[in-house]
PDB file of C-alpha atoms in Angstrom:
ATOM      1  CA  UNK A 550      19.138  51.600 -22.972  1.00  0.00           C
ATOM      2  CA  UNK A 551      15.707  50.625 -24.189  1.00  0.00           C
ATOM      3  CA  UNK A 552      13.915  47.910 -22.240  1.00  0.00           C
ATOM      4  CA  UNK A 553      12.425  45.005 -24.168  1.00  0.00           C
ATOM      5  CA  UNK A 554       9.452  42.771 -23.475  1.00  0.00           C
ATOM      6  CA  UNK A 555       9.002  39.369 -25.080  1.00  0.00           C
ATOM      7  CA  UNK A 556       6.976  36.242 -24.289  1.00  0.00           C
ATOM      8  CA  UNK A 557       8.473  33.979 -21.669  1.00  0.00           C
ATOM      9  CA  UNK A 558       7.917  30.824 -23.691  1.00  0.00           C
ATOM     10  CA  UNK A 559       6.526  29.480 -26.951  1.00  0.00           C
ATOM     11  CA  UNK A 560       5.791  26.006 -28.265  1.00  0.00           C
ATOM     12  CA  UNK A 561       5.873  24.906 -31.868  1.00  0.00           C
ATOM     13  CA  UNK A 562       6.152  21.808 -34.034  1.00  0.00           C
ATOM     14  CA  UNK A 563       8.759  20.815 -36.544  1.00  0.00           C
ATOM     15  CA  UNK A 564       8.258  22.380 -39.952  1.00  0.00           C
ATOM     16  CA  UNK A 565       6.192  25.306 -38.713  1.00  0.00           C
ATOM     17  CA  UNK A 566       7.090  28.966 -38.984  1.00  0.00           C
ATOM     18  CA  UNK A 567       7.696  30.620 -35.628  1.00  0.00           C
ATOM     19  CA  UNK A 568       7.296  34.325 -35.003  1.00  0.00           C
ATOM     20  CA  UNK A 569       8.571  35.847 -31.779  1.00  0.00           C
ATOM     21  CA  UNK A 570       7.536  39.437 -31.159  1.00  0.00           C
ATOM     22  CA  UNK A 571       9.449  41.842 -28.979  1.00  0.00           C
ATOM     23  CA  UNK A 572       8.214  45.194 -27.679  1.00  0.00           C
ATOM     24  CA  UNK A 573      10.619  48.091 -27.244  1.00  0.00           C
ATOM     25  CA  UNK A 574       8.422  51.154 -26.833  1.00  0.00           C
ATOM     26  CA  UNK A 575      11.199  53.552 -25.826  1.00  0.00           C
ATOM     27  CA  UNK A 576      13.676  52.657 -28.544  1.00  0.00           C
ATOM     28  CA  UNK A 577      15.993  55.562 -29.368  1.00  0.00           C
ATOM     29  CA  UNK A 578      16.781  56.926 -32.805  1.00  0.00           C
ATOM     30  CA  UNK A 579      20.283  55.447 -32.781  1.00  0.00           C
ATOM     31  CA  UNK A 580      19.261  52.042 -31.468  1.00  0.00           C
ATOM     32  CA  UNK A 581      19.520  48.858 -33.492  1.00  0.00           C
ATOM     33  CA  UNK A 582      17.530  45.697 -32.790  1.00  0.00           C
ATOM     34  CA  UNK A 583      19.520  42.514 -32.348  1.00  0.00           C
ATOM     35  CA  UNK A 584      18.460  38.937 -31.697  1.00  0.00           C
ATOM     36  CA  UNK A 585      20.562  36.251 -30.075  1.00  0.00           C
ATOM     37  CA  UNK A 586      20.002  32.521 -29.651  1.00  0.00           C
ATOM     38  CA  UNK A 587      21.263  30.508 -26.717  1.00  0.00           C
ATOM     39  CA  UNK A 588      21.457  26.738 -26.315  1.00  0.00           C
ATOM     40  CA  UNK A 589      21.990  25.120 -22.909  1.00  0.00           C
ATOM     41  CA  UNK A 590      25.594  25.235 -21.703  1.00  0.00           C
ATOM     42  CA  UNK A 591      26.606  27.605 -24.488  1.00  0.00           C
ATOM     43  CA  UNK A 592      27.034  31.335 -24.808  1.00  0.00           C
ATOM     44  CA  UNK A 593      24.508  33.358 -26.817  1.00  0.00           C
ATOM     45  CA  UNK A 594      24.943  33.405 -30.576  1.00  0.00           C
ATOM     46  CA  UNK A 595      24.099  36.315 -32.880  1.00  0.00           C
ATOM     47  CA  UNK A 596      21.175  35.613 -35.215  1.00  0.00           C
ATOM     48  CA  UNK A 597      20.193  38.830 -36.918  1.00  0.00           C
ATOM     49  CA  UNK A 598      20.240  42.596 -36.574  1.00  0.00           C
ATOM     50  CA  UNK A 599      18.245  45.395 -38.128  1.00  0.00           C
ATOM     51  CA  UNK A 600      17.310  49.031 -37.912  1.00  0.00           C
ATOM     52  CA  UNK A 601      14.084  49.296 -39.877  1.00  0.00           C
ATOM     53  CA  UNK A 602      11.799  47.451 -42.344  1.00  0.00           C
ATOM     54  CA  UNK A 603      12.929  43.906 -43.041  1.00  0.00           C
ATOM     55  CA  UNK A 604      16.200  42.040 -42.814  1.00  0.00           C
ATOM     56  CA  UNK A 605      16.694  38.466 -43.964  1.00  0.00           C
ATOM     57  CA  UNK A 606      19.627  36.108 -43.705  1.00  0.00           C
ATOM     58  CA  UNK A 607      20.096  32.373 -44.097  1.00  0.00           C
ATOM     59  CA  UNK A 608      18.738  31.706 -40.617  1.00  0.00           C
ATOM     60  CA  UNK A 609      15.885  34.121 -39.986  1.00  0.00           C
ATOM     61  CA  UNK A 610      13.993  37.247 -40.940  1.00  0.00           C
ATOM     62  CA  UNK A 611      13.483  40.322 -38.841  1.00  0.00           C
ATOM     63  CA  UNK A 612      10.461  42.515 -39.375  1.00  0.00           C
ATOM     64  CA  UNK A 613      10.463  46.040 -37.966  1.00  0.00           C
ATOM     65  CA  UNK A 614       7.437  48.318 -38.419  1.00  0.00           C
ATOM     66  CA  UNK A 615       7.799  51.969 -39.229  1.00  0.00           C
ATOM     67  CA  UNK A 616       7.446  53.156 -35.629  1.00  0.00           C
ATOM     68  CA  UNK A 617      10.143  50.657 -34.522  1.00  0.00           C
ATOM     69  CA  UNK A 618       8.379  50.083 -31.211  1.00  0.00           C
ATOM     70  CA  UNK A 619       8.330  46.371 -31.797  1.00  0.00           C
ATOM     71  CA  UNK A 620      10.052  43.765 -33.919  1.00  0.00           C
ATOM     72  CA  UNK A 621       9.331  40.192 -34.942  1.00  0.00           C
ATOM     73  CA  UNK A 622      11.858  37.443 -35.378  1.00  0.00           C
ATOM     74  CA  UNK A 623      10.643  34.889 -37.902  1.00  0.00           C
ATOM     75  CA  UNK A 624      12.141  31.401 -38.030  1.00  0.00           C
ATOM     76  CA  UNK A 625      10.979  29.491 -41.118  1.00  0.00           C
ATOM     77  CA  UNK A 626      10.273  25.769 -40.864  1.00  0.00           C
ATOM     78  CA  UNK A 627      11.752  25.171 -37.416  1.00  0.00           C
ATOM     79  CA  UNK A 628      13.427  21.912 -36.477  1.00  0.00           C
ATOM     80  CA  UNK A 629      14.079  20.288 -33.115  1.00  0.00           C
ATOM     81  CA  UNK A 630      17.515  21.902 -33.087  1.00  0.00           C
ATOM     82  CA  UNK A 631      15.903  25.349 -32.952  1.00  0.00           C
ATOM     83  CA  UNK A 632      14.809  24.655 -29.383  1.00  0.00           C
ATOM     84  CA  UNK A 633      16.629  27.398 -27.490  1.00  0.00           C
ATOM     85  CA  UNK A 634      16.207  30.706 -25.708  1.00  0.00           C
ATOM     86  CA  UNK A 635      15.884  33.733 -27.974  1.00  0.00           C
ATOM     87  CA  UNK A 636      16.828  37.192 -26.758  1.00  0.00           C
ATOM     88  CA  UNK A 637      15.738  40.518 -28.232  1.00  0.00           C
ATOM     89  CA  UNK A 638      18.011  43.450 -27.490  1.00  0.00           C
ATOM     90  CA  UNK A 639      18.158  47.096 -28.490  1.00  0.00           C
ATOM     91  CA  UNK A 640      21.097  49.428 -28.243  1.00  0.00           C
ATOM     92  CA  UNK A 641      23.168  51.993 -30.090  1.00  0.00           C
ATOM     93  CA  UNK A 642      25.816  50.460 -32.291  1.00  0.00           C
ATOM     94  CA  UNK A 643      28.536  52.876 -31.358  1.00  0.00           C
ATOM     95  CA  UNK A 644      32.026  52.204 -30.098  1.00  0.00           C
ATOM     96  CA  UNK A 645      30.764  51.371 -26.615  1.00  0.00           C
ATOM     97  CA  UNK A 646      28.129  48.916 -27.746  1.00  0.00           C
ATOM     98  CA  UNK A 647      26.806  47.172 -24.677  1.00  0.00           C
ATOM     99  CA  UNK A 648      24.100  44.552 -24.810  1.00  0.00           C
ATOM    100  CA  UNK A 649      21.511  44.344 -22.055  1.00  0.00           C
ATOM    101  CA  UNK A 650      19.738  41.010 -22.053  1.00  0.00           C
ATOM    102  CA  UNK A 651      16.278  40.376 -20.705  1.00  0.00           C
ATOM    103  CA  UNK A 652      14.971  36.946 -19.747  1.00  0.00           C
ATOM    104  CA  UNK A 653      14.367  35.896 -23.350  1.00  0.00           C
ATOM    105  CA  UNK A 654      11.790  33.614 -24.965  1.00  0.00           C
ATOM    106  CA  UNK A 655      12.158  29.919 -24.399  1.00  0.00           C
ATOM    107  CA  UNK A 656      11.159  28.170 -27.644  1.00  0.00           C
ATOM    108  CA  UNK A 657      10.345  24.485 -27.519  1.00  0.00           C
ATOM    109  CA  UNK A 658      10.022  22.697 -30.854  1.00  0.00           C
ATOM    110  CA  UNK A 659       8.177  19.389 -30.647  1.00  0.00           C
ATOM    111  CA  UNK A 660       8.366  16.530 -33.155  1.00  0.00           C
TER     112      UNK A 660
ATOM    113  CA  UNK B1029      41.363  28.626 -31.742  1.00  0.00           C
ATOM    114  CA  UNK B1030      38.970  30.712 -33.775  1.00  0.00           C
ATOM    115  CA  UNK B1031      36.476  31.459 -31.006  1.00  0.00           C
ATOM    116  CA  UNK B1032      36.434  32.993 -27.540  1.00  0.00           C
ATOM    117  CA  UNK B1033      38.074  30.655 -25.074  1.00  0.00           C
ATOM    118  CA  UNK B1034      37.264  30.604 -21.365  1.00  0.00           C
ATOM    119  CA  UNK B1035      38.996  28.714 -18.591  1.00  0.00           C
ATOM    120  CA  UNK B1036      38.240  26.919 -16.422  1.00  0.00           C
ATOM    121  CA  UNK B1037      34.987  25.564 -17.785  1.00  0.00           C
ATOM    122  CA  UNK B1038      33.995  24.563 -14.274  1.00  0.00           C
ATOM    123  CA  UNK B1039      35.197  25.826 -10.920  1.00  0.00           C
ATOM    124  CA  UNK B1040      34.027  24.661  -7.531  1.00  0.00           C
ATOM    125  CA  UNK B1041      35.243  26.627  -4.548  1.00  0.00           C
ATOM    126  CA  UNK B1042      34.418  27.234  -0.935  1.00  0.00           C
ATOM    127  CA  UNK B1043      32.827  30.327   0.491  1.00  0.00           C
ATOM    128  CA  UNK B1044      35.412  32.969   1.240  1.00  0.00           C
ATOM    129  CA  UNK B1045      37.967  31.789  -1.314  1.00  0.00           C
ATOM    130  CA  UNK B1046      39.489  33.803  -4.167  1.00  0.00           C
ATOM    131  CA  UNK B1047      38.733  32.887  -7.775  1.00  0.00           C
ATOM    132  CA  UNK B1048      40.146  33.898 -11.146  1.00  0.00           C
ATOM    133  CA  UNK B1049      38.395  33.270 -14.444  1.00  0.00           C
ATOM    134  CA  UNK B1050      40.234  33.726 -17.710  1.00  0.00           C
ATOM    135  CA  UNK B1051      39.021  34.851 -21.119  1.00  0.00           C
ATOM    136  CA  UNK B1052      40.963  34.657 -24.369  1.00  0.00           C
ATOM    137  CA  UNK B1053      39.097  36.698 -26.994  1.00  0.00           C
ATOM    138  CA  UNK B1054      39.100  36.355 -30.749  1.00  0.00           C
ATOM    139  CA  UNK B1055      42.361  37.655 -32.152  1.00  0.00           C
ATOM    140  CA  UNK B1056      42.084  41.264 -33.233  1.00  0.00           C
ATOM    141  CA  UNK B1057      38.940  42.012 -31.250  1.00  0.00           C
ATOM    142  CA  UNK B1058      39.496  45.178 -29.253  1.00  0.00           C
ATOM    143  CA  UNK B1059      36.269  45.042 -27.239  1.00  0.00           C
ATOM    144  CA  UNK B1060      35.795  42.497 -24.467  1.00  0.00           C
ATOM    145  CA  UNK B1061      32.813  41.955 -22.195  1.00  0.00           C
ATOM    146  CA  UNK B1062      32.079  39.957 -19.079  1.00  0.00           C
ATOM    147  CA  UNK B1063      28.566  38.803 -18.280  1.00  0.00           C
ATOM    148  CA  UNK B1064      27.122  36.682 -15.494  1.00  0.00           C
ATOM    149  CA  UNK B1065      24.200  34.319 -16.022  1.00  0.00           C
ATOM    150  CA  UNK B1066      22.163  32.699 -13.297  1.00  0.00           C
ATOM    151  CA  UNK B1067      19.926  29.724 -13.954  1.00  0.00           C
ATOM    152  CA  UNK B1068      16.839  30.668 -15.953  1.00  0.00           C
ATOM    153  CA  UNK B1069      17.951  34.271 -16.431  1.00  0.00           C
ATOM    154  CA  UNK B1070      19.466  36.193 -19.299  1.00  0.00           C
ATOM    155  CA  UNK B1071      23.117  37.241 -19.157  1.00  0.00           C
ATOM    156  CA  UNK B1072      23.766  40.187 -16.839  1.00  0.00           C
ATOM    157  CA  UNK B1073      26.349  42.742 -17.942  1.00  0.00           C
ATOM    158  CA  UNK B1074      29.354  43.134 -15.649  1.00  0.00           C
ATOM    159  CA  UNK B1075      32.131  45.044 -17.403  1.00  0.00           C
ATOM    160  CA  UNK B1076      33.288  46.182 -20.832  1.00  0.00           C
ATOM    161  CA  UNK B1077      36.866  46.772 -21.998  1.00  0.00           C
ATOM    162  CA  UNK B1078      37.921  48.732 -25.039  1.00  0.00           C
ATOM    163  CA  UNK B1079      41.582  47.869 -25.410  1.00  0.00           C
ATOM    164  CA  UNK B1080      43.285  47.732 -22.031  1.00  0.00           C
ATOM    165  CA  UNK B1081      40.966  50.055 -20.174  1.00  0.00           C
ATOM    166  CA  UNK B1082      37.669  49.308 -18.508  1.00  0.00           C
ATOM    167  CA  UNK B1083      35.343  51.590 -20.438  1.00  0.00           C
ATOM    168  CA  UNK B1084      32.280  50.615 -18.425  1.00  0.00           C
ATOM    169  CA  UNK B1085      32.348  48.685 -15.141  1.00  0.00           C
ATOM    170  CA  UNK B1086      28.880  49.721 -14.054  1.00  0.00           C
ATOM    171  CA  UNK B1087      27.676  46.135 -13.871  1.00  0.00           C
ATOM    172  CA  UNK B1088      30.152  44.887 -11.287  1.00  0.00           C
ATOM    173  CA  UNK B1089      27.979  44.056  -8.269  1.00  0.00           C
ATOM    174  CA  UNK B1090      30.439  45.156  -5.566  1.00  0.00           C
ATOM    175  CA  UNK B1091      34.110  45.694  -4.839  1.00  0.00           C
ATOM    176  CA  UNK B1092      34.772  41.962  -4.482  1.00  0.00           C
ATOM    177  CA  UNK B1093      34.652  41.780  -8.272  1.00  0.00           C
ATOM    178  CA  UNK B1094      37.498  43.094 -10.378  1.00  0.00           C
ATOM    179  CA  UNK B1095      38.634  42.506 -13.956  1.00  0.00           C
ATOM    180  CA  UNK B1096      41.830  43.304 -15.822  1.00  0.00           C
ATOM    181  CA  UNK B1097      43.018  43.224 -19.397  1.00  0.00           C
ATOM    182  CA  UNK B1098      46.632  44.369 -19.122  1.00  0.00           C
ATOM    183  CA  UNK B1099      47.732  43.890 -22.730  1.00  0.00           C
ATOM    184  CA  UNK B1100      44.450  44.439 -24.484  1.00  0.00           C
ATOM    185  CA  UNK B1101      43.886  40.775 -25.223  1.00  0.00           C
ATOM    186  CA  UNK B1102      43.407  38.188 -22.467  1.00  0.00           C
ATOM    187  CA  UNK B1103      41.220  39.260 -19.570  1.00  0.00           C
ATOM    188  CA  UNK B1104      40.897  37.902 -16.048  1.00  0.00           C
ATOM    189  CA  UNK B1105      37.836  38.289 -13.860  1.00  0.00           C
ATOM    190  CA  UNK B1106      38.765  38.160 -10.195  1.00  0.00           C
ATOM    191  CA  UNK B1107      36.355  37.476  -7.365  1.00  0.00           C
ATOM    192  CA  UNK B1108      37.469  37.916  -3.784  1.00  0.00           C
ATOM    193  CA  UNK B1109      35.861  36.376  -0.698  1.00  0.00           C
ATOM    194  CA  UNK B1110      33.401  34.397  -2.781  1.00  0.00           C
ATOM    195  CA  UNK B1111      29.839  34.012  -1.559  1.00  0.00           C
ATOM    196  CA  UNK B1112      27.257  31.380  -2.415  1.00  0.00           C
ATOM    197  CA  UNK B1113      25.328  34.009  -4.345  1.00  0.00           C
ATOM    198  CA  UNK B1114      28.262  34.350  -6.749  1.00  0.00           C
ATOM    199  CA  UNK B1115      27.461  30.917  -8.157  1.00  0.00           C
ATOM    200  CA  UNK B1116      26.626  31.392 -11.830  1.00  0.00           C
ATOM    201  CA  UNK B1117      27.985  30.971 -15.324  1.00  0.00           C
ATOM    202  CA  UNK B1118      30.417  33.734 -16.174  1.00  0.00           C
ATOM    203  CA  UNK B1119      30.393  34.523 -19.892  1.00  0.00           C
ATOM    204  CA  UNK B1120      33.008  36.395 -21.823  1.00  0.00           C
ATOM    205  CA  UNK B1121      32.399  37.962 -25.219  1.00  0.00           C
ATOM    206  CA  UNK B1122      34.490  39.906 -27.677  1.00  0.00           C
ATOM    207  CA  UNK B1123      33.772  42.105 -30.669  1.00  0.00           C
ATOM    208  CA  UNK B1124      35.655  44.207 -33.154  1.00  0.00           C
ATOM    209  CA  UNK B1125      34.835  47.387 -31.264  1.00  0.00           C
ATOM    210  CA  UNK B1126      35.709  50.903 -32.273  1.00  0.00           C
ATOM    211  CA  UNK B1127      35.138  51.924 -35.862  1.00  0.00           C
ATOM    212  CA  UNK B1128      34.893  48.312 -36.963  1.00  0.00           C
ATOM    213  CA  UNK B1129      32.067  47.570 -34.578  1.00  0.00           C
ATOM    214  CA  UNK B1130      29.221  45.658 -36.185  1.00  0.00           C
ATOM    215  CA  UNK B1131      27.338  45.122 -32.955  1.00  0.00           C
ATOM    216  CA  UNK B1132      27.899  41.377 -33.052  1.00  0.00           C
ATOM    217  CA  UNK B1133      29.313  39.913 -29.884  1.00  0.00           C
ATOM    218  CA  UNK B1134      31.024  36.535 -29.950  1.00  0.00           C
ATOM    219  CA  UNK B1135      30.547  34.620 -26.732  1.00  0.00           C
ATOM    220  CA  UNK B1136      32.596  31.881 -25.155  1.00  0.00           C
ATOM    221  CA  UNK B1137      30.994  28.846 -23.567  1.00  0.00           C
ATOM    222  CA  UNK B1138      31.371  30.273 -20.111  1.00  0.00           C
ATOM    223  CA  UNK B1139      32.948  29.331 -16.808  1.00  0.00           C
ATOM    224  CA  UNK B1140      30.534  27.721 -14.374  1.00  0.00           C
ATOM    225  CA  UNK B1141      31.353  28.826 -10.835  1.00  0.00           C
ATOM    226  CA  UNK B1142      29.922  26.973  -7.873  1.00  0.00           C
ATOM    227  CA  UNK B1143      30.530  28.342  -4.394  1.00  0.00           C
ATOM    228  CA  UNK B1144      29.847  25.834  -1.659  1.00  0.00           C
TER     229      UNK B1144
END
């Protein structure tokens, strides 16, 4: 399973756009890129998943360049409630899909 | 309920005791996962079930840890002779698995285990 590298922490202010970049240099052809969000005392929650180019949903956008060796999670106009840990994961979406979490990026949104 | 349910939410035990943690997955989800999360760390994979069988138990740290899912639904994580280092939040997740797998895991809120 491909290893990921992401910043340990980031600070932002309410209303700003936040971009968290994740490196996954040895991503395999069958691997998808998935991002999870985790609040204190809760389990991780799925945010977005993609394979290539750009994916957008009501919460975030995911940008994946052509070489797929990195990806960027974009959170538009963050609020205080977006303060959480964000995990980037890669893995094959087959019947034995197993997520390997790293340490994540701790995002702090300030008023 | 609609989500993954884990009990107990908190468990305090003494070193050397036996502990069971229960997970009730989302109805219809064939895949079930156990993770362990220590303070400040990401979740660490322990074991994955597809149906009743443990498809991947490579994350279990040693033979004191064991998990079962006898009817393909509820799962129990069992820890024998607990040690202080076992203190962590134990997370359970489920997903559709198999051909219906979308790669999205649904996590419970976890069982916080404290070994004194």
